[in-house]
């Protein structure tokens, strides 16, 4: 997700005339058509709980205005009433609410021309920077990733032991009597999933869509710059340094220990393999 990409806030009401399913389907009026497009990342938002709807309090993360999850818009389809349906994917619910107010200000940047009625819009465009700020708040951590040499230590992550072997090295470039290991901050990995989703950046495969609920949210997280080339401790920004890839693509990326394929190179390989002779 680059700084030029736009994202969007989707408001979910406690009471709605539409039979939407959170994380799968979202109805919206045609007036917001230009703000919503396939492939776009979205943040779910709920406004303040109204007094007449107190029975819905247990279904919310907070009674105050807040963000409660993120996902990606897969495609847009019209409905029979002249409105539009956003088909959603990669939905990830936050563990706890991210309140709309960030200290004395708001996460969303409110234009001067819309200050009086900004929150009435159920669909609101936001920048990728605002999206990332909300994602960081949801993960409750500052981006931190320490790379170091640790004697005789092996690090594993989320039962994904095979992922640990997917590291490229340049032969002869570095020698050490210690085992080189890389601390993978689990909150940082979670943050990368929140920002980028859990669909493979290279081939588009999604474990949850293919295998069902059991495999939901499973994905490998790939370092755009190989960790073995950091040359020491480095702060990693999950917004630009980490991307989700499936196990197959991750294996091909690191197939040769002296070279790491870029995501674009892998995409070109996939596209070339699909061409008819």
PDB file of C-alpha atoms in Angstrom:
ATOM      1  CA  UNK A   1       0.000   0.000   0.000  1.00  0.00           C
ATOM      2  CA  UNK A   2       1.627   3.244  -1.114  1.00  0.00           C
ATOM      3  CA  UNK A   3       1.056   6.767   0.166  1.00  0.00           C
ATOM      4  CA  UNK A   4      -0.775   7.596  -3.084  1.00  0.00           C
ATOM      5  CA  UNK A   5      -3.376   4.905  -2.549  1.00  0.00           C
ATOM      6  CA  UNK A   6      -6.674   5.980  -1.068  1.00  0.00           C
ATOM      7  CA  UNK A   7      -8.635   3.977   1.460  1.00  0.00           C
ATOM      8  CA  UNK A   8     -12.159   4.379   2.767  1.00  0.00           C
ATOM      9  CA  UNK A   9     -14.163   4.309   5.998  1.00  0.00           C
ATOM     10  CA  UNK A  10     -17.365   2.247   5.926  1.00  0.00           C
ATOM     11  CA  UNK A  11     -19.917   3.030   8.621  1.00  0.00           C
ATOM     12  CA  UNK A  12     -21.851   0.088  10.061  1.00  0.00           C
ATOM     13  CA  UNK A  13     -25.045   1.089  11.862  1.00  0.00           C
ATOM     14  CA  UNK A  14     -26.519  -0.851  14.775  1.00  0.00           C
ATOM     15  CA  UNK A  15     -29.881  -0.802  12.993  1.00  0.00           C
ATOM     16  CA  UNK A  16     -29.967  -1.054   9.207  1.00  0.00           C
ATOM     17  CA  UNK A  17     -32.601  -1.652   6.511  1.00  0.00           C
ATOM     18  CA  UNK A  18     -30.089  -3.885   4.723  1.00  0.00           C
ATOM     19  CA  UNK A  19     -29.222  -7.426   5.672  1.00  0.00           C
ATOM     20  CA  UNK A  20     -25.451  -6.934   5.446  1.00  0.00           C
ATOM     21  CA  UNK A  21     -22.968  -9.422   6.881  1.00  0.00           C
ATOM     22  CA  UNK A  22     -20.003  -7.830   8.649  1.00  0.00           C
ATOM     23  CA  UNK A  23     -16.798  -8.397   6.720  1.00  0.00           C
ATOM     24  CA  UNK A  24     -18.562  -9.914   3.704  1.00  0.00           C
ATOM     25  CA  UNK A  25     -21.165  -7.523   2.318  1.00  0.00           C
ATOM     26  CA  UNK A  26     -21.734  -3.772   2.580  1.00  0.00           C
ATOM     27  CA  UNK A  27     -24.600  -1.836   0.929  1.00  0.00           C
ATOM     28  CA  UNK A  28     -24.116   1.820   0.069  1.00  0.00           C
ATOM     29  CA  UNK A  29     -25.981   4.477  -1.981  1.00  0.00           C
ATOM     30  CA  UNK A  30     -24.783   5.364  -5.484  1.00  0.00           C
ATOM     31  CA  UNK A  31     -23.807   8.842  -4.310  1.00  0.00           C
ATOM     32  CA  UNK A  32     -20.663   7.276  -2.825  1.00  0.00           C
ATOM     33  CA  UNK A  33     -19.763   5.339  -5.974  1.00  0.00           C
ATOM     34  CA  UNK A  34     -16.670   7.435  -6.742  1.00  0.00           C
ATOM     35  CA  UNK A  35     -15.276   6.843  -3.230  1.00  0.00           C
ATOM     36  CA  UNK A  36     -15.345   3.045  -3.390  1.00  0.00           C
ATOM     37  CA  UNK A  37     -13.420   0.864  -5.827  1.00  0.00           C
ATOM     38  CA  UNK A  38     -12.290  -2.783  -6.054  1.00  0.00           C
ATOM     39  CA  UNK A  39      -8.988  -3.513  -4.333  1.00  0.00           C
ATOM     40  CA  UNK A  40      -9.359  -0.616  -1.919  1.00  0.00           C
ATOM     41  CA  UNK A  41      -8.603  -1.131   1.791  1.00  0.00           C
ATOM     42  CA  UNK A  42     -11.354  -0.115   4.212  1.00  0.00           C
ATOM     43  CA  UNK A  43     -11.790   0.605   7.916  1.00  0.00           C
ATOM     44  CA  UNK A  44     -15.072  -0.248   9.644  1.00  0.00           C
ATOM     45  CA  UNK A  45     -16.572   2.492  11.818  1.00  0.00           C
ATOM     46  CA  UNK A  46     -19.464   2.704  14.280  1.00  0.00           C
ATOM     47  CA  UNK A  47     -20.894   5.982  15.529  1.00  0.00           C
ATOM     48  CA  UNK A  48     -22.026   6.713  19.073  1.00  0.00           C
ATOM     49  CA  UNK A  49     -24.514   4.200  20.451  1.00  0.00           C
ATOM     50  CA  UNK A  50     -27.952   5.786  20.543  1.00  0.00           C
ATOM     51  CA  UNK A  51     -29.926   5.545  23.775  1.00  0.00           C
ATOM     52  CA  UNK A  52     -32.773   3.689  22.053  1.00  0.00           C
ATOM     53  CA  UNK A  53     -30.347   1.018  20.822  1.00  0.00           C
ATOM     54  CA  UNK A  54     -28.727   0.073  24.139  1.00  0.00           C
ATOM     55  CA  UNK A  55     -29.528  -3.603  23.501  1.00  0.00           C
ATOM     56  CA  UNK A  56     -26.747  -3.599  20.890  1.00  0.00           C
ATOM     57  CA  UNK A  57     -24.056  -2.550  23.368  1.00  0.00           C
ATOM     58  CA  UNK A  58     -22.797  -6.122  23.860  1.00  0.00           C
ATOM     59  CA  UNK A  59     -22.279  -6.467  20.087  1.00  0.00           C
ATOM     60  CA  UNK A  60     -19.934  -3.474  19.934  1.00  0.00           C
ATOM     61  CA  UNK A  61     -16.352  -2.903  21.075  1.00  0.00           C
ATOM     62  CA  UNK A  62     -17.353   0.484  22.509  1.00  0.00           C
ATOM     63  CA  UNK A  63     -20.435   2.660  22.975  1.00  0.00           C
ATOM     64  CA  UNK A  64     -18.384   5.642  21.756  1.00  0.00           C
ATOM     65  CA  UNK A  65     -17.598   6.349  18.080  1.00  0.00           C
ATOM     66  CA  UNK A  66     -14.850   3.913  17.112  1.00  0.00           C
ATOM     67  CA  UNK A  67     -13.165   1.787  14.450  1.00  0.00           C
ATOM     68  CA  UNK A  68     -13.483  -1.960  14.874  1.00  0.00           C
ATOM     69  CA  UNK A  69     -11.900  -3.706  11.909  1.00  0.00           C
ATOM     70  CA  UNK A  70     -10.314  -3.555   8.481  1.00  0.00           C
ATOM     71  CA  UNK A  71     -10.550  -5.406   5.188  1.00  0.00           C
ATOM     72  CA  UNK A  72     -10.421  -5.096   1.424  1.00  0.00           C
ATOM     73  CA  UNK A  73     -13.132  -4.391  -1.157  1.00  0.00           C
ATOM     74  CA  UNK A  74     -13.139  -7.291  -3.598  1.00  0.00           C
ATOM     75  CA  UNK A  75     -15.724  -6.063  -6.120  1.00  0.00           C
ATOM     76  CA  UNK A  76     -18.772  -3.815  -6.562  1.00  0.00           C
ATOM     77  CA  UNK A  77     -22.170  -5.082  -7.710  1.00  0.00           C
ATOM     78  CA  UNK A  78     -25.509  -3.260  -8.188  1.00  0.00           C
ATOM     79  CA  UNK A  79     -28.596  -4.373  -6.290  1.00  0.00           C
ATOM     80  CA  UNK A  80     -32.230  -4.407  -7.417  1.00  0.00           C
ATOM     81  CA  UNK A  81     -33.025  -1.109  -5.687  1.00  0.00           C
ATOM     82  CA  UNK A  82     -30.461   1.020  -7.509  1.00  0.00           C
ATOM     83  CA  UNK A  83     -27.894   0.927  -4.701  1.00  0.00           C
ATOM     84  CA  UNK A  84     -24.519  -0.826  -4.704  1.00  0.00           C
ATOM     85  CA  UNK A  85     -23.062  -3.833  -2.901  1.00  0.00           C
ATOM     86  CA  UNK A  86     -19.417  -3.947  -1.892  1.00  0.00           C
ATOM     87  CA  UNK A  87     -18.233  -7.552  -1.688  1.00  0.00           C
ATOM     88  CA  UNK A  88     -15.636  -7.642   1.087  1.00  0.00           C
ATOM     89  CA  UNK A  89     -12.654  -9.859   1.822  1.00  0.00           C
ATOM     90  CA  UNK A  90      -9.640 -10.025   4.180  1.00  0.00           C
ATOM     91  CA  UNK A  91     -11.779  -8.829   7.109  1.00  0.00           C
ATOM     92  CA  UNK A  92      -9.933  -8.618  10.420  1.00  0.00           C
ATOM     93  CA  UNK A  93     -11.764  -7.537  13.552  1.00  0.00           C
ATOM     94  CA  UNK A  94      -9.781  -5.513  16.091  1.00  0.00           C
ATOM     95  CA  UNK A  95      -9.221  -6.975  19.565  1.00  0.00           C
ATOM     96  CA  UNK A  96     -10.431  -3.712  21.065  1.00  0.00           C
ATOM     97  CA  UNK A  97     -11.943  -0.460  19.820  1.00  0.00           C
ATOM     98  CA  UNK A  98      -9.867   2.343  18.329  1.00  0.00           C
ATOM     99  CA  UNK A  99     -11.761   5.473  19.375  1.00  0.00           C
ATOM    100  CA  UNK A 100     -12.438   7.969  16.589  1.00  0.00           C
ATOM    101  CA  UNK A 101     -10.919  10.747  18.650  1.00  0.00           C
ATOM    102  CA  UNK A 102      -7.123  10.542  18.817  1.00  0.00           C
ATOM    103  CA  UNK A 103      -6.294  12.656  21.861  1.00  0.00           C
ATOM    104  CA  UNK A 104      -7.548  16.177  21.191  1.00  0.00           C
ATOM    105  CA  UNK A 105      -8.023  15.491  17.494  1.00  0.00           C
ATOM    106  CA  UNK A 106      -9.455  12.819  15.205  1.00  0.00           C
ATOM    107  CA  UNK A 107      -7.745  10.192  13.093  1.00  0.00           C
ATOM    108  CA  UNK A 108      -9.759  11.324  10.077  1.00  0.00           C
ATOM    109  CA  UNK A 109      -8.762  14.653   8.603  1.00  0.00           C
ATOM    110  CA  UNK A 110     -11.949  16.719   8.378  1.00  0.00           C
ATOM    111  CA  UNK A 111     -12.032  19.305   5.544  1.00  0.00           C
ATOM    112  CA  UNK A 112     -13.070  22.819   6.539  1.00  0.00           C
ATOM    113  CA  UNK A 113     -15.973  22.669   4.071  1.00  0.00           C
ATOM    114  CA  UNK A 114     -17.414  19.563   5.771  1.00  0.00           C
ATOM    115  CA  UNK A 115     -16.881  20.313   9.467  1.00  0.00           C
ATOM    116  CA  UNK A 116     -20.596  20.761  10.126  1.00  0.00           C
ATOM    117  CA  UNK A 117     -21.762  17.493   8.555  1.00  0.00           C
ATOM    118  CA  UNK A 118     -18.673  15.312   8.074  1.00  0.00           C
ATOM    119  CA  UNK A 119     -19.792  12.438  10.299  1.00  0.00           C
ATOM    120  CA  UNK A 120     -23.140  12.120   8.515  1.00  0.00           C
ATOM    121  CA  UNK A 121     -21.429  10.497   5.524  1.00  0.00           C
ATOM    122  CA  UNK A 122     -21.562   6.715   5.835  1.00  0.00           C
ATOM    123  CA  UNK A 123     -18.701   6.301   3.342  1.00  0.00           C
ATOM    124  CA  UNK A 124     -15.652   8.552   3.815  1.00  0.00           C
ATOM    125  CA  UNK A 125     -12.404   8.525   1.773  1.00  0.00           C
ATOM    126  CA  UNK A 126      -9.193   8.569   3.835  1.00  0.00           C
ATOM    127  CA  UNK A 127      -5.506   8.495   2.946  1.00  0.00           C
ATOM    128  CA  UNK A 128      -3.342   5.398   3.342  1.00  0.00           C
ATOM    129  CA  UNK A 129      -1.508   7.327   6.079  1.00  0.00           C
ATOM    130  CA  UNK A 130      -4.691   7.651   8.155  1.00  0.00           C
ATOM    131  CA  UNK A 131      -5.461   3.978   7.509  1.00  0.00           C
ATOM    132  CA  UNK A 132      -1.991   3.039   8.795  1.00  0.00           C
ATOM    133  CA  UNK A 133      -2.388   5.265  11.888  1.00  0.00           C
ATOM    134  CA  UNK A 134      -5.596   3.443  12.812  1.00  0.00           C
ATOM    135  CA  UNK A 135      -3.928   0.075  12.155  1.00  0.00           C
ATOM    136  CA  UNK A 136      -1.019   0.965  14.455  1.00  0.00           C
ATOM    137  CA  UNK A 137      -3.463   1.984  17.185  1.00  0.00           C
ATOM    138  CA  UNK A 138      -5.313  -1.314  16.756  1.00  0.00           C
ATOM    139  CA  UNK A 139      -2.118  -3.333  17.172  1.00  0.00           C
ATOM    140  CA  UNK A 140      -1.210  -1.326  20.291  1.00  0.00           C
ATOM    141  CA  UNK A 141       2.479  -1.216  19.488  1.00  0.00           C
ATOM    142  CA  UNK A 142       5.083   1.073  18.016  1.00  0.00           C
ATOM    143  CA  UNK A 143       6.650  -0.474  14.921  1.00  0.00           C
ATOM    144  CA  UNK A 144       9.771  -2.162  16.320  1.00  0.00           C
ATOM    145  CA  UNK A 145      11.824  -4.937  14.867  1.00  0.00           C
ATOM    146  CA  UNK A 146      15.281  -5.700  16.252  1.00  0.00           C
ATOM    147  CA  UNK A 147      17.704  -7.703  14.135  1.00  0.00           C
ATOM    148  CA  UNK A 148      20.635  -9.262  15.990  1.00  0.00           C
ATOM    149  CA  UNK A 149      23.066 -12.175  16.312  1.00  0.00           C
ATOM    150  CA  UNK A 150      22.050 -14.436  19.192  1.00  0.00           C
ATOM    151  CA  UNK A 151      24.206 -17.395  20.211  1.00  0.00           C
ATOM    152  CA  UNK A 152      22.565 -20.811  19.667  1.00  0.00           C
ATOM    153  CA  UNK A 153      19.026 -19.413  19.602  1.00  0.00           C
ATOM    154  CA  UNK A 154      16.231 -20.317  17.209  1.00  0.00           C
ATOM    155  CA  UNK A 155      13.071 -18.229  16.808  1.00  0.00           C
ATOM    156  CA  UNK A 156       9.680 -19.640  15.712  1.00  0.00           C
ATOM    157  CA  UNK A 157       6.462 -17.832  14.867  1.00  0.00           C
ATOM    158  CA  UNK A 158       2.826 -18.948  15.087  1.00  0.00           C
ATOM    159  CA  UNK A 159       3.588 -22.595  14.239  1.00  0.00           C
ATOM    160  CA  UNK A 160       5.020 -21.415  10.907  1.00  0.00           C
ATOM    161  CA  UNK A 161       8.417 -23.090  11.368  1.00  0.00           C
ATOM    162  CA  UNK A 162       8.954 -23.389   7.610  1.00  0.00           C
ATOM    163  CA  UNK A 163       8.752 -19.621   7.303  1.00  0.00           C
ATOM    164  CA  UNK A 164      11.892 -19.306   9.411  1.00  0.00           C
ATOM    165  CA  UNK A 165      13.963 -21.099   6.766  1.00  0.00           C
ATOM    166  CA  UNK A 166      12.858 -18.682   4.045  1.00  0.00           C
ATOM    167  CA  UNK A 167      15.807 -16.316   4.340  1.00  0.00           C
ATOM    168  CA  UNK A 168      18.291 -15.564   1.551  1.00  0.00           C
ATOM    169  CA  UNK A 169      22.017 -15.191   2.172  1.00  0.00           C
ATOM    170  CA  UNK A 170      24.915 -14.173  -0.033  1.00  0.00           C
ATOM    171  CA  UNK A 171      27.637 -16.808   0.263  1.00  0.00           C
ATOM    172  CA  UNK A 172      30.921 -15.507   1.579  1.00  0.00           C
ATOM    173  CA  UNK A 173      29.448 -12.131   2.471  1.00  0.00           C
ATOM    174  CA  UNK A 174      29.310 -12.742   6.209  1.00  0.00           C
ATOM    175  CA  UNK A 175      30.791 -15.218   8.643  1.00  0.00           C
ATOM    176  CA  UNK A 176      30.069 -15.660  12.342  1.00  0.00           C
ATOM    177  CA  UNK A 177      30.574 -18.265  15.017  1.00  0.00           C
ATOM    178  CA  UNK A 178      27.106 -17.438  16.247  1.00  0.00           C
ATOM    179  CA  UNK A 179      23.830 -18.601  14.789  1.00  0.00           C
ATOM    180  CA  UNK A 180      22.260 -15.608  13.013  1.00  0.00           C
ATOM    181  CA  UNK A 181      18.626 -15.281  14.027  1.00  0.00           C
ATOM    182  CA  UNK A 182      16.050 -12.581  13.476  1.00  0.00           C
ATOM    183  CA  UNK A 183      13.603 -11.544  16.191  1.00  0.00           C
ATOM    184  CA  UNK A 184      10.168 -11.388  14.640  1.00  0.00           C
ATOM    185  CA  UNK A 185       7.937  -9.119  16.673  1.00  0.00           C
ATOM    186  CA  UNK A 186       4.531 -10.811  16.649  1.00  0.00           C
ATOM    187  CA  UNK A 187       2.684  -7.531  17.131  1.00  0.00           C
ATOM    188  CA  UNK A 188       4.522  -6.156  14.098  1.00  0.00           C
ATOM    189  CA  UNK A 189       3.475  -9.189  12.067  1.00  0.00           C
ATOM    190  CA  UNK A 190      -0.113  -8.685  13.181  1.00  0.00           C
ATOM    191  CA  UNK A 191       0.131  -5.025  12.216  1.00  0.00           C
ATOM    192  CA  UNK A 192       1.359  -5.974   8.729  1.00  0.00           C
ATOM    193  CA  UNK A 193      -1.689  -8.215   8.343  1.00  0.00           C
ATOM    194  CA  UNK A 194      -4.003  -5.412   9.446  1.00  0.00           C
ATOM    195  CA  UNK A 195      -2.443  -2.952   7.001  1.00  0.00           C
ATOM    196  CA  UNK A 196      -2.091  -5.240   3.993  1.00  0.00           C
ATOM    197  CA  UNK A 197      -4.633  -8.002   4.588  1.00  0.00           C
ATOM    198  CA  UNK A 198      -4.045 -11.737   4.255  1.00  0.00           C
ATOM    199  CA  UNK A 199      -4.228 -12.191   0.489  1.00  0.00           C
ATOM    200  CA  UNK A 200      -0.956 -13.048  -1.266  1.00  0.00           C
ATOM    201  CA  UNK A 201       0.529  -9.963  -2.912  1.00  0.00           C
ATOM    202  CA  UNK A 202       2.011 -12.058  -5.704  1.00  0.00           C
ATOM    203  CA  UNK A 203      -0.637 -14.567  -6.819  1.00  0.00           C
ATOM    204  CA  UNK A 204      -3.811 -13.420  -5.030  1.00  0.00           C
ATOM    205  CA  UNK A 205      -4.300 -16.661  -3.065  1.00  0.00           C
ATOM    206  CA  UNK A 206      -6.227 -16.404   0.218  1.00  0.00           C
ATOM    207  CA  UNK A 207      -6.082 -19.342   2.648  1.00  0.00           C
ATOM    208  CA  UNK A 208      -9.404 -18.502   4.323  1.00  0.00           C
ATOM    209  CA  UNK A 209     -11.275 -18.252   1.023  1.00  0.00           C
ATOM    210  CA  UNK A 210      -9.870 -21.572  -0.186  1.00  0.00           C
ATOM    211  CA  UNK A 211      -9.813 -23.715   2.984  1.00  0.00           C
ATOM    212  CA  UNK A 212     -12.529 -22.034   5.028  1.00  0.00           C
ATOM    213  CA  UNK A 213     -12.716 -20.746   8.597  1.00  0.00           C
ATOM    214  CA  UNK A 214      -9.906 -23.006   9.900  1.00  0.00           C
ATOM    215  CA  UNK A 215      -7.314 -21.279   7.689  1.00  0.00           C
ATOM    216  CA  UNK A 216      -8.679 -17.739   8.013  1.00  0.00           C
ATOM    217  CA  UNK A 217      -5.963 -15.080   8.581  1.00  0.00           C
ATOM    218  CA  UNK A 218      -3.135 -17.558   7.879  1.00  0.00           C
ATOM    219  CA  UNK A 219      -0.418 -16.018   5.684  1.00  0.00           C
ATOM    220  CA  UNK A 220       3.359 -15.626   5.590  1.00  0.00           C
ATOM    221  CA  UNK A 221       4.830 -12.151   6.052  1.00  0.00           C
ATOM    222  CA  UNK A 222       7.714 -11.370   3.699  1.00  0.00           C
ATOM    223  CA  UNK A 223      10.444  -8.755   4.188  1.00  0.00           C
ATOM    224  CA  UNK A 224      10.727  -6.696   1.006  1.00  0.00           C
ATOM    225  CA  UNK A 225      14.427  -6.214   1.816  1.00  0.00           C
ATOM    226  CA  UNK A 226      15.864  -9.536   3.063  1.00  0.00           C
ATOM    227  CA  UNK A 227      16.648  -9.368   6.781  1.00  0.00           C
ATOM    228  CA  UNK A 228      20.086 -10.887   6.124  1.00  0.00           C
ATOM    229  CA  UNK A 229      21.012  -7.715   4.234  1.00  0.00           C
ATOM    230  CA  UNK A 230      20.148  -5.302   7.045  1.00  0.00           C
ATOM    231  CA  UNK A 231      23.696  -5.332   8.411  1.00  0.00           C
ATOM    232  CA  UNK A 232      22.518  -4.828  11.987  1.00  0.00           C
ATOM    233  CA  UNK A 233      19.552  -3.552  13.973  1.00  0.00           C
ATOM    234  CA  UNK A 234      16.886  -1.818  11.878  1.00  0.00           C
ATOM    235  CA  UNK A 235      13.462  -0.366  12.483  1.00  0.00           C
ATOM    236  CA  UNK A 236      10.992  -1.997  10.103  1.00  0.00           C
ATOM    237  CA  UNK A 237       7.952  -0.101   8.854  1.00  0.00           C
ATOM    238  CA  UNK A 238       5.198  -2.689   8.200  1.00  0.00           C
ATOM    239  CA  UNK A 239       3.515  -0.263   5.817  1.00  0.00           C
ATOM    240  CA  UNK A 240       6.347  -0.503   3.251  1.00  0.00           C
ATOM    241  CA  UNK A 241       8.818  -3.157   4.454  1.00  0.00           C
ATOM    242  CA  UNK A 242       6.482  -6.135   4.959  1.00  0.00           C
ATOM    243  CA  UNK A 243       3.992  -7.794   2.592  1.00  0.00           C
ATOM    244  CA  UNK A 244       1.772 -10.905   2.859  1.00  0.00           C
ATOM    245  CA  UNK A 245       2.611 -13.837   0.592  1.00  0.00           C
ATOM    246  CA  UNK A 246       1.331 -17.411   0.470  1.00  0.00           C
ATOM    247  CA  UNK A 247       3.632 -20.273   1.427  1.00  0.00           C
ATOM    248  CA  UNK A 248       4.151 -21.307  -2.215  1.00  0.00           C
ATOM    249  CA  UNK A 249       5.159 -17.831  -3.368  1.00  0.00           C
ATOM    250  CA  UNK A 250       7.326 -17.330  -0.301  1.00  0.00           C
ATOM    251  CA  UNK A 251       9.161 -20.552  -1.079  1.00  0.00           C
ATOM    252  CA  UNK A 252       9.796 -19.496  -4.696  1.00  0.00           C
ATOM    253  CA  UNK A 253      10.948 -16.014  -3.610  1.00  0.00           C
ATOM    254  CA  UNK A 254      13.653 -17.617  -1.440  1.00  0.00           C
ATOM    255  CA  UNK A 255      14.283 -20.714  -3.577  1.00  0.00           C
ATOM    256  CA  UNK A 256      17.901 -19.694  -4.204  1.00  0.00           C
ATOM    257  CA  UNK A 257      19.875 -18.762  -1.102  1.00  0.00           C
ATOM    258  CA  UNK A 258      22.014 -16.238  -2.939  1.00  0.00           C
ATOM    259  CA  UNK A 259      19.089 -14.329  -4.427  1.00  0.00           C
ATOM    260  CA  UNK A 260      15.704 -13.009  -3.335  1.00  0.00           C
ATOM    261  CA  UNK A 261      13.059 -12.407  -5.992  1.00  0.00           C
ATOM    262  CA  UNK A 262      11.096  -9.174  -5.768  1.00  0.00           C
ATOM    263  CA  UNK A 263       7.291  -9.272  -5.705  1.00  0.00           C
ATOM    264  CA  UNK A 264       7.218  -7.691  -9.184  1.00  0.00           C
ATOM    265  CA  UNK A 265       9.601 -10.330 -10.531  1.00  0.00           C
ATOM    266  CA  UNK A 266       7.414 -13.081  -9.124  1.00  0.00           C
ATOM    267  CA  UNK A 267       4.277 -11.489 -10.583  1.00  0.00           C
ATOM    268  CA  UNK A 268       5.964 -11.378 -13.991  1.00  0.00           C
ATOM    269  CA  UNK A 269       6.862 -15.068 -13.682  1.00  0.00           C
ATOM    270  CA  UNK A 270       3.260 -15.948 -12.807  1.00  0.00           C
ATOM    271  CA  UNK A 271       1.898 -13.866 -15.688  1.00  0.00           C
ATOM    272  CA  UNK A 272       4.377 -15.431 -18.138  1.00  0.00           C
ATOM    273  CA  UNK A 273       3.474 -18.948 -17.047  1.00  0.00           C
ATOM    274  CA  UNK A 274      -0.209 -18.282 -17.805  1.00  0.00           C
ATOM    275  CA  UNK A 275       0.425 -17.172 -21.396  1.00  0.00           C
ATOM    276  CA  UNK A 276      -0.627 -19.646 -24.050  1.00  0.00           C
ATOM    277  CA  UNK A 277       2.206 -20.845 -26.324  1.00  0.00           C
TER     278      UNK A 277
END
